[in-house]
PDB file of C-alpha atoms and ligand atoms in Angstrom:
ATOM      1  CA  UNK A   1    -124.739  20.605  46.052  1.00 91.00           C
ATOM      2  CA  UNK A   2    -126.844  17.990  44.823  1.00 94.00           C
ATOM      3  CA  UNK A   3    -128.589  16.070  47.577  1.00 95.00           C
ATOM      4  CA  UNK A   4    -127.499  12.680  47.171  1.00 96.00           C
ATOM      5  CA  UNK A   5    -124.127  13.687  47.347  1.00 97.00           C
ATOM      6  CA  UNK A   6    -122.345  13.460  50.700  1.00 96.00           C
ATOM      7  CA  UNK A   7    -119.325  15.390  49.703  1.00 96.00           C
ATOM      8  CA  UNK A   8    -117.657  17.251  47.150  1.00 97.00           C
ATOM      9  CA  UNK A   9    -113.915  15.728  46.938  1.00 97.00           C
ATOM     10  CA  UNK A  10    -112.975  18.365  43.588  1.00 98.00           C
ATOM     11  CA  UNK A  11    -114.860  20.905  43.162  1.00 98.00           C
ATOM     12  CA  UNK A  12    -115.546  23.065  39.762  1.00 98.00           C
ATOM     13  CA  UNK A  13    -113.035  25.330  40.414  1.00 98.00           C
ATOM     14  CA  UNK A  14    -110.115  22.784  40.991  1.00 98.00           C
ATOM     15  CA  UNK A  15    -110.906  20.743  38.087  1.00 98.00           C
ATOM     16  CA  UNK A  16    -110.859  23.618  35.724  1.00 98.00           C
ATOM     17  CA  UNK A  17    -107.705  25.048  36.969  1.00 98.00           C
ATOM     18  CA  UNK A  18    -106.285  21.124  36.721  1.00 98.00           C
ATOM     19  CA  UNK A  19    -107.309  21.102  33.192  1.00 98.00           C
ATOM     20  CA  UNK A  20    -105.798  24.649  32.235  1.00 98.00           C
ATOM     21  CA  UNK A  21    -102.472  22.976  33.745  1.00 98.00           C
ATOM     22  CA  UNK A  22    -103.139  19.558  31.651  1.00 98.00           C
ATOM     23  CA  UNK A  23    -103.778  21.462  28.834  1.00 98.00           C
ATOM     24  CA  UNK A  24    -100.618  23.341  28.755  1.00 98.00           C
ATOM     25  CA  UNK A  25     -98.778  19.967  29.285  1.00 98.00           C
ATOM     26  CA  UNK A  26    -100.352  17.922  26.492  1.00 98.00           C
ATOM     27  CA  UNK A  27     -99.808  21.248  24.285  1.00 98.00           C
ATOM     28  CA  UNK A  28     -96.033  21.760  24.509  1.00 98.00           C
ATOM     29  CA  UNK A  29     -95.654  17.504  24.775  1.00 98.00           C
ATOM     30  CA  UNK A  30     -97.286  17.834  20.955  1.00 98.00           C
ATOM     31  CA  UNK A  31     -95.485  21.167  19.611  1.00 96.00           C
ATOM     32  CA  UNK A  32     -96.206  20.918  16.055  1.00 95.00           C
ATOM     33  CA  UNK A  33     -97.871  17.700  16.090  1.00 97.00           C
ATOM     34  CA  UNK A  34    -101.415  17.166  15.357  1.00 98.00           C
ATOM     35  CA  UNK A  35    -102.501  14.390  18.019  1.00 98.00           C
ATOM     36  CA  UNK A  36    -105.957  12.572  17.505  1.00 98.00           C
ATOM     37  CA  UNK A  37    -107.469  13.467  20.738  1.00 98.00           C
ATOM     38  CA  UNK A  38    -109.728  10.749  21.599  1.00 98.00           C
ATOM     39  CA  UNK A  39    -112.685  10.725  23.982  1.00 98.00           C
ATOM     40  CA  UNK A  40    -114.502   7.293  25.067  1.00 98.00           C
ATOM     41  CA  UNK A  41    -117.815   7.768  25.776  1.00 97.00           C
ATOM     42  CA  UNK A  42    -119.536   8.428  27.907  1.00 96.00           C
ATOM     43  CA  UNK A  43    -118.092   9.520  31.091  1.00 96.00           C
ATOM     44  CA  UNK A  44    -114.864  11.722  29.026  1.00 98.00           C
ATOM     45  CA  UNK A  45    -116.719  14.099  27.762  1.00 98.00           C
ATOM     46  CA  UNK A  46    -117.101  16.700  30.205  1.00 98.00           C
ATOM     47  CA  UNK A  47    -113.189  16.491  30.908  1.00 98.00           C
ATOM     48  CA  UNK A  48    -112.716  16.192  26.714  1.00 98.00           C
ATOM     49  CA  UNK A  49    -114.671  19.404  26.889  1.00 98.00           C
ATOM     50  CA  UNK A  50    -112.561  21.128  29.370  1.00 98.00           C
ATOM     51  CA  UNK A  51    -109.514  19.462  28.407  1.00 98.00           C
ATOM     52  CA  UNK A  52    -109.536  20.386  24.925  1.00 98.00           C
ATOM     53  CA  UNK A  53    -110.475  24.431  25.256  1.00 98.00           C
ATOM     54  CA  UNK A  54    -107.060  24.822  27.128  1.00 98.00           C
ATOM     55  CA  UNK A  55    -104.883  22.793  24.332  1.00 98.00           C
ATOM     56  CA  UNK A  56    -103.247  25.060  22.028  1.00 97.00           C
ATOM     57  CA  UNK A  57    -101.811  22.759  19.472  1.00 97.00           C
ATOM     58  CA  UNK A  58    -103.578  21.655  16.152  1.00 98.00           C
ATOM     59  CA  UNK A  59    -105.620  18.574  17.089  1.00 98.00           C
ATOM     60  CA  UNK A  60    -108.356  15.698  15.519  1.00 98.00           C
ATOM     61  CA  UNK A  61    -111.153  15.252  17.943  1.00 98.00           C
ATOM     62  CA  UNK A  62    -112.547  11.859  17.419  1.00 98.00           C
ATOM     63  CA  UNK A  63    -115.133   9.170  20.080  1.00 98.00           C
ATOM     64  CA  UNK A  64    -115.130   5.909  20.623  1.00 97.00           C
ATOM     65  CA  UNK A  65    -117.447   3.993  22.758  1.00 97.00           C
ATOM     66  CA  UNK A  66    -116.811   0.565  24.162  1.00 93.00           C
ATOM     67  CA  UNK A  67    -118.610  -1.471  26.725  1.00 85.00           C
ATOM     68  CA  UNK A  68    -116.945  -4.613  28.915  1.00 74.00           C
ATOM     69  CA  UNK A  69    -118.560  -7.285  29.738  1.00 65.00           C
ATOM     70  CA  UNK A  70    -117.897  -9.362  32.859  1.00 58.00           C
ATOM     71  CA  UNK A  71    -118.285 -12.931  31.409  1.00 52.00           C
ATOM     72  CA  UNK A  72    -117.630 -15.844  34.344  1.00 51.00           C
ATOM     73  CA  UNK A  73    -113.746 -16.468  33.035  1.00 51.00           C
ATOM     74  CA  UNK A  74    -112.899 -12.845  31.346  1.00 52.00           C
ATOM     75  CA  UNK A  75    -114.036  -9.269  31.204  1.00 64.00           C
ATOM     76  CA  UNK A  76    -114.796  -8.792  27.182  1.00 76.00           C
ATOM     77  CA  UNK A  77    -114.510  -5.421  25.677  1.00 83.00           C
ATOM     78  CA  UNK A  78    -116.472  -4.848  22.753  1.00 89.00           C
ATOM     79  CA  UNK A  79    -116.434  -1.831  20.631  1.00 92.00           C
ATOM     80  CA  UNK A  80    -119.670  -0.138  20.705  1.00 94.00           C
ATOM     81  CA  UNK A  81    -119.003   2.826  18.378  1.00 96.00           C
ATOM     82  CA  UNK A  82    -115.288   3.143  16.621  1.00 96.00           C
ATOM     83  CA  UNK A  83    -113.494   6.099  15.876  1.00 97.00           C
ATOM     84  CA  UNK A  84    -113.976   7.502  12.102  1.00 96.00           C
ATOM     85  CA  UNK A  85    -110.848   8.339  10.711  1.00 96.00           C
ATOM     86  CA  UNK A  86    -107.417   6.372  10.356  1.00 97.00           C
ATOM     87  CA  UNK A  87    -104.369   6.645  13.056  1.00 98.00           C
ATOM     88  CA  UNK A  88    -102.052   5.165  10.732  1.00 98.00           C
ATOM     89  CA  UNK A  89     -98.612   6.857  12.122  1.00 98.00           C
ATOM     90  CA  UNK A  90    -100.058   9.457  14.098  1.00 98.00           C
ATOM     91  CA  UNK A  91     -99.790  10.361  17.501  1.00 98.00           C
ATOM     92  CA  UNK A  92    -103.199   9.440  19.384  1.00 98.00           C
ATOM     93  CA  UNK A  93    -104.291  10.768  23.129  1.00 98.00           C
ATOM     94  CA  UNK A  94    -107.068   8.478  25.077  1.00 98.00           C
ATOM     95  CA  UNK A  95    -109.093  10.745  27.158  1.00 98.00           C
ATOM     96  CA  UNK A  96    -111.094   8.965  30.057  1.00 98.00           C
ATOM     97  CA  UNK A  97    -112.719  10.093  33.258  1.00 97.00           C
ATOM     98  CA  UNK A  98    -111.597   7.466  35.150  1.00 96.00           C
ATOM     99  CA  UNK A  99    -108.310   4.720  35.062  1.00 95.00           C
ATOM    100  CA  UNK A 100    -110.072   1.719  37.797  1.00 92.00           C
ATOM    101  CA  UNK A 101    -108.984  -1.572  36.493  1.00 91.00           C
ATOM    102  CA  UNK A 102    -107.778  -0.649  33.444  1.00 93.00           C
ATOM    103  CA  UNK A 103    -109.155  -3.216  31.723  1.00 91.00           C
ATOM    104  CA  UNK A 104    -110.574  -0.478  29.288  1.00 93.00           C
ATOM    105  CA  UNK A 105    -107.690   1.374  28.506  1.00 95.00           C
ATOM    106  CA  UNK A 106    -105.605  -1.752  28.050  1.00 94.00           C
ATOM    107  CA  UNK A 107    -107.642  -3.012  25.601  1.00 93.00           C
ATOM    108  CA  UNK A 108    -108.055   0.175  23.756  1.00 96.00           C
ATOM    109  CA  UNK A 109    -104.661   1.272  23.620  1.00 97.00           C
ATOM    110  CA  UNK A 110    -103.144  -1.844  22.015  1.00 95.00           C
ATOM    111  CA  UNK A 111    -106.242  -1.813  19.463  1.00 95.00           C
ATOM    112  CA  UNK A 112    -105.336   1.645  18.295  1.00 97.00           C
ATOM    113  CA  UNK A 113    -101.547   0.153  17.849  1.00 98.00           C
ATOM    114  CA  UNK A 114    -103.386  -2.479  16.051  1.00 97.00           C
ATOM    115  CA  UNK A 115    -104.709   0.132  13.718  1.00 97.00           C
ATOM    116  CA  UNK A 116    -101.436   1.422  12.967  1.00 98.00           C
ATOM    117  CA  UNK A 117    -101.386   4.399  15.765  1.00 98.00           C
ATOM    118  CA  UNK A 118     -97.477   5.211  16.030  1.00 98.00           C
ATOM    119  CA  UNK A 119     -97.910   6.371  19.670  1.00 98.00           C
ATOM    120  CA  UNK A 120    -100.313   5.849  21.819  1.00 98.00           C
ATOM    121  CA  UNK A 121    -100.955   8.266  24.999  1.00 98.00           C
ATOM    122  CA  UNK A 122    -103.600   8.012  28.206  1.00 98.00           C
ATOM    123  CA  UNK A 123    -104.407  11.247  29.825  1.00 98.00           C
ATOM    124  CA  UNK A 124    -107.591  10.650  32.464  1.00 98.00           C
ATOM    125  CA  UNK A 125    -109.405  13.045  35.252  1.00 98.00           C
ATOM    126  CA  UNK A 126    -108.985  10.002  37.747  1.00 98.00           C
ATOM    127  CA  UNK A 127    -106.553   7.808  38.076  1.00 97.00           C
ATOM    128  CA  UNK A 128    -108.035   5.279  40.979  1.00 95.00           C
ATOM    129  CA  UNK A 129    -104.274   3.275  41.083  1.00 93.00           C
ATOM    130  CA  UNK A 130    -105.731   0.846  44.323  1.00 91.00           C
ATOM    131  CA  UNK A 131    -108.398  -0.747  41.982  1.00 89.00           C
ATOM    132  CA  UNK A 132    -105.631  -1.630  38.735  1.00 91.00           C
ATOM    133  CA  UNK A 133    -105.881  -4.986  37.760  1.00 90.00           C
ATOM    134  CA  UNK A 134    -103.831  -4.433  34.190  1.00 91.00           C
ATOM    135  CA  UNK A 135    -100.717  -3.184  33.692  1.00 92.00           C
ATOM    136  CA  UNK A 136    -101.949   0.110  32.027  1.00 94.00           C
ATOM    137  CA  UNK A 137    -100.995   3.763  33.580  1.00 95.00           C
ATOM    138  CA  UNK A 138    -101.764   7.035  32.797  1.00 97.00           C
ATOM    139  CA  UNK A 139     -99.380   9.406  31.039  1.00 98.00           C
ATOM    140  CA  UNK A 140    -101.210  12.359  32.525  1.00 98.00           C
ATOM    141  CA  UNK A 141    -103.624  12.232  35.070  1.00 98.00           C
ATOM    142  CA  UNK A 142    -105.959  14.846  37.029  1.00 98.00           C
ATOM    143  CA  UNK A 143    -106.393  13.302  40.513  1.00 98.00           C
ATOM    144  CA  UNK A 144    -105.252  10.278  42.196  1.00 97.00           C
ATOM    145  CA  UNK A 145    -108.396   9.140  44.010  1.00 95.00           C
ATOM    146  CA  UNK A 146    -109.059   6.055  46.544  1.00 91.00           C
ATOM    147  CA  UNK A 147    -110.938   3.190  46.081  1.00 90.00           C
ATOM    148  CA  UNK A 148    -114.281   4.937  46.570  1.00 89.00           C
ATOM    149  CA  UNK A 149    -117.264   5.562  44.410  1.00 92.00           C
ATOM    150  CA  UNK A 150    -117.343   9.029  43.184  1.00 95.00           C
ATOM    151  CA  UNK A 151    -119.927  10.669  40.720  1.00 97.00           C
ATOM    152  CA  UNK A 152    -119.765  14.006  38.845  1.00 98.00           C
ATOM    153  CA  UNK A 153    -117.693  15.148  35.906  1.00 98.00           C
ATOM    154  CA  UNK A 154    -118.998  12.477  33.436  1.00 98.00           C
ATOM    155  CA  UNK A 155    -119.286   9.795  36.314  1.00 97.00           C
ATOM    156  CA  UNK A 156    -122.366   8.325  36.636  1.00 96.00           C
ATOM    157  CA  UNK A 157    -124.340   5.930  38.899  1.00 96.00           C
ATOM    158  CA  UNK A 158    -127.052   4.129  36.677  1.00 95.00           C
ATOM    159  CA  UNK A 159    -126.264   6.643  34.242  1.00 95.00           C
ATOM    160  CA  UNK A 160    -127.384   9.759  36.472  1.00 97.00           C
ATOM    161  CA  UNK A 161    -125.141  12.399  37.834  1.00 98.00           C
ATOM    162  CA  UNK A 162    -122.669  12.875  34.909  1.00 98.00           C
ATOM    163  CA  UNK A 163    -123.878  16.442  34.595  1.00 98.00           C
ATOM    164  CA  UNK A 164    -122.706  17.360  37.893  1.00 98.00           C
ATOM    165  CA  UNK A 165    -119.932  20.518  37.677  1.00 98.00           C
ATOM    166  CA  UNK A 166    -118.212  18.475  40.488  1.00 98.00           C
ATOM    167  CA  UNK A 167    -116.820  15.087  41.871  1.00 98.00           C
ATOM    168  CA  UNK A 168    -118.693  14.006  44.139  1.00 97.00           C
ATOM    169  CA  UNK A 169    -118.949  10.424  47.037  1.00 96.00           C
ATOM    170  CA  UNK A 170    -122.538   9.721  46.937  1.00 94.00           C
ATOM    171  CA  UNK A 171    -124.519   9.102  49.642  1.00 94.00           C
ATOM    172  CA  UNK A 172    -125.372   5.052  50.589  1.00 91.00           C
ATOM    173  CA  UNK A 173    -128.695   6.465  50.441  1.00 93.00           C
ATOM    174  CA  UNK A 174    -129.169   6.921  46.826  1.00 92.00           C
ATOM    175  CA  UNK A 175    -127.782   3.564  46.289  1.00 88.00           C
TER     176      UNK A 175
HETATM  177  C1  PRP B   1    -116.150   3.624  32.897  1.00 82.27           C
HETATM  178  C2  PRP B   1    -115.129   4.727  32.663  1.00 82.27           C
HETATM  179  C3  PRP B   1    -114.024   4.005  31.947  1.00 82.27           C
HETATM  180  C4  PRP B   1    -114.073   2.618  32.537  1.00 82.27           C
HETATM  181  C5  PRP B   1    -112.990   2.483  33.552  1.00 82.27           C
HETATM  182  O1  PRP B   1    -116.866   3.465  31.730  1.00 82.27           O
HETATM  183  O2  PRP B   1    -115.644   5.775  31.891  1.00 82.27           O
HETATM  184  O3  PRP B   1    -114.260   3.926  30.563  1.00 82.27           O
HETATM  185  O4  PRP B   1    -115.356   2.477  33.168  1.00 82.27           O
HETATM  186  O5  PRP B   1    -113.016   1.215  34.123  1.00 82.27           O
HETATM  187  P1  PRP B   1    -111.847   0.163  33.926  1.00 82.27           P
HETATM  188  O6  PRP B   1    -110.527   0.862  34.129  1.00 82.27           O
HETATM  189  O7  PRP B   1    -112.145  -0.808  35.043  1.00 82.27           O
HETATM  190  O8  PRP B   1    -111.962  -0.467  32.581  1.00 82.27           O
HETATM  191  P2  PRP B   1    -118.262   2.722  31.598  1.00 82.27           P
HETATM  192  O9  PRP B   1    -118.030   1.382  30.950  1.00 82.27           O
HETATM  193  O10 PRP B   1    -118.972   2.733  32.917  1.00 82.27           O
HETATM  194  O11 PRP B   1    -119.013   3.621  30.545  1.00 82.27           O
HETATM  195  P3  PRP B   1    -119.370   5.185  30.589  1.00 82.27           P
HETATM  196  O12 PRP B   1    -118.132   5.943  30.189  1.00 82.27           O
HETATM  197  O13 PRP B   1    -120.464   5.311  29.585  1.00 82.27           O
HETATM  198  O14 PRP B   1    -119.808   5.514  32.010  1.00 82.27           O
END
């Protein structure tokens, strides 16, 4: 265990069997469908990773980045990197680490409707309900964790940690 971490709360083993579960799930929800599975950098991509190696349906893999601002009135979300391709009547999955407000998500989903997406789906590691602001939810989720910071599995603090194979509380010491 890493030594600013103060414990593990899901460890390696739990997450991977989570995602082998997920992945069955968002395989027979698709069938024959080919969804665009997309992954918002950064903190999705070691759960796209997993994620994706246990779906057994035909799917697009495709990234997005986007970063939110907190202005003094509104949070802004601006698009940082956009997704390639078009989702003009397909089916589109939004893969994130973590669901806190949901100001993300919200904002993403209704842009990919915007682009002509005929469905729009949310599957995320961590769903951290106490913390929603917006009236977004997850289709699929991991783990429903408390209002506490965790790190590991994509989630960073100043950027560090994402590489952990775990999720993790760090400890008020490293902060
Ligand atoms: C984190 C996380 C989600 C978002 C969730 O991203 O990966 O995208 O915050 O928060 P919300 O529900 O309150 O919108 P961040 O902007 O920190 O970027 P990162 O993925 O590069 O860590």
């Amino acid at each position: 265990m890493h030594s600013d971490v103060e414990r593990i709360i899901y460890s390696k083993e739990q997450i991977e069997n989570r995602c082998i579960e997920l992945g069955k799930i968002v395989s027979e929800h698709y069938g024959e469908e080919t969804p665009i599975v997309v992954g918002l950098l950064k903190g999705s991509v070691p759960f796209m990773a997993e994620l994706c190696k246990n779906i057994e349906c035909d799917m697009e893999m495709e990234f997005m980045d986007v970063s939110s601002y907190s202005g003094t009135v509104s949070n802004e979300v601006k698009i940082v990197k956009d997704i390639e391709g078009s989702v003009t009547n397909r089916s589109v999955l939004l893969v994130e680490d973590i669901i806190d407000t949901g100001k993300t998500l919200k904002k993403v989903k209704e842009l990919m409707y915007h682009k002509g997406a005929k469905d729009v789906k949310i599957i995320t590691l961590l769903d951290k309900r106490e913390a929603r602001v917006c009236d977004v939810q997850a289709d699929w989720y991991g783990f429903e964790i408390p209002n506490e910071f965790v790190i590991g599995f994509g989630l960073d603090y100043n950027q560090k940690y994402r590489n952990l194979p775990y999720i993790g509380v760090i400890k008020k010491s490293a902060i």
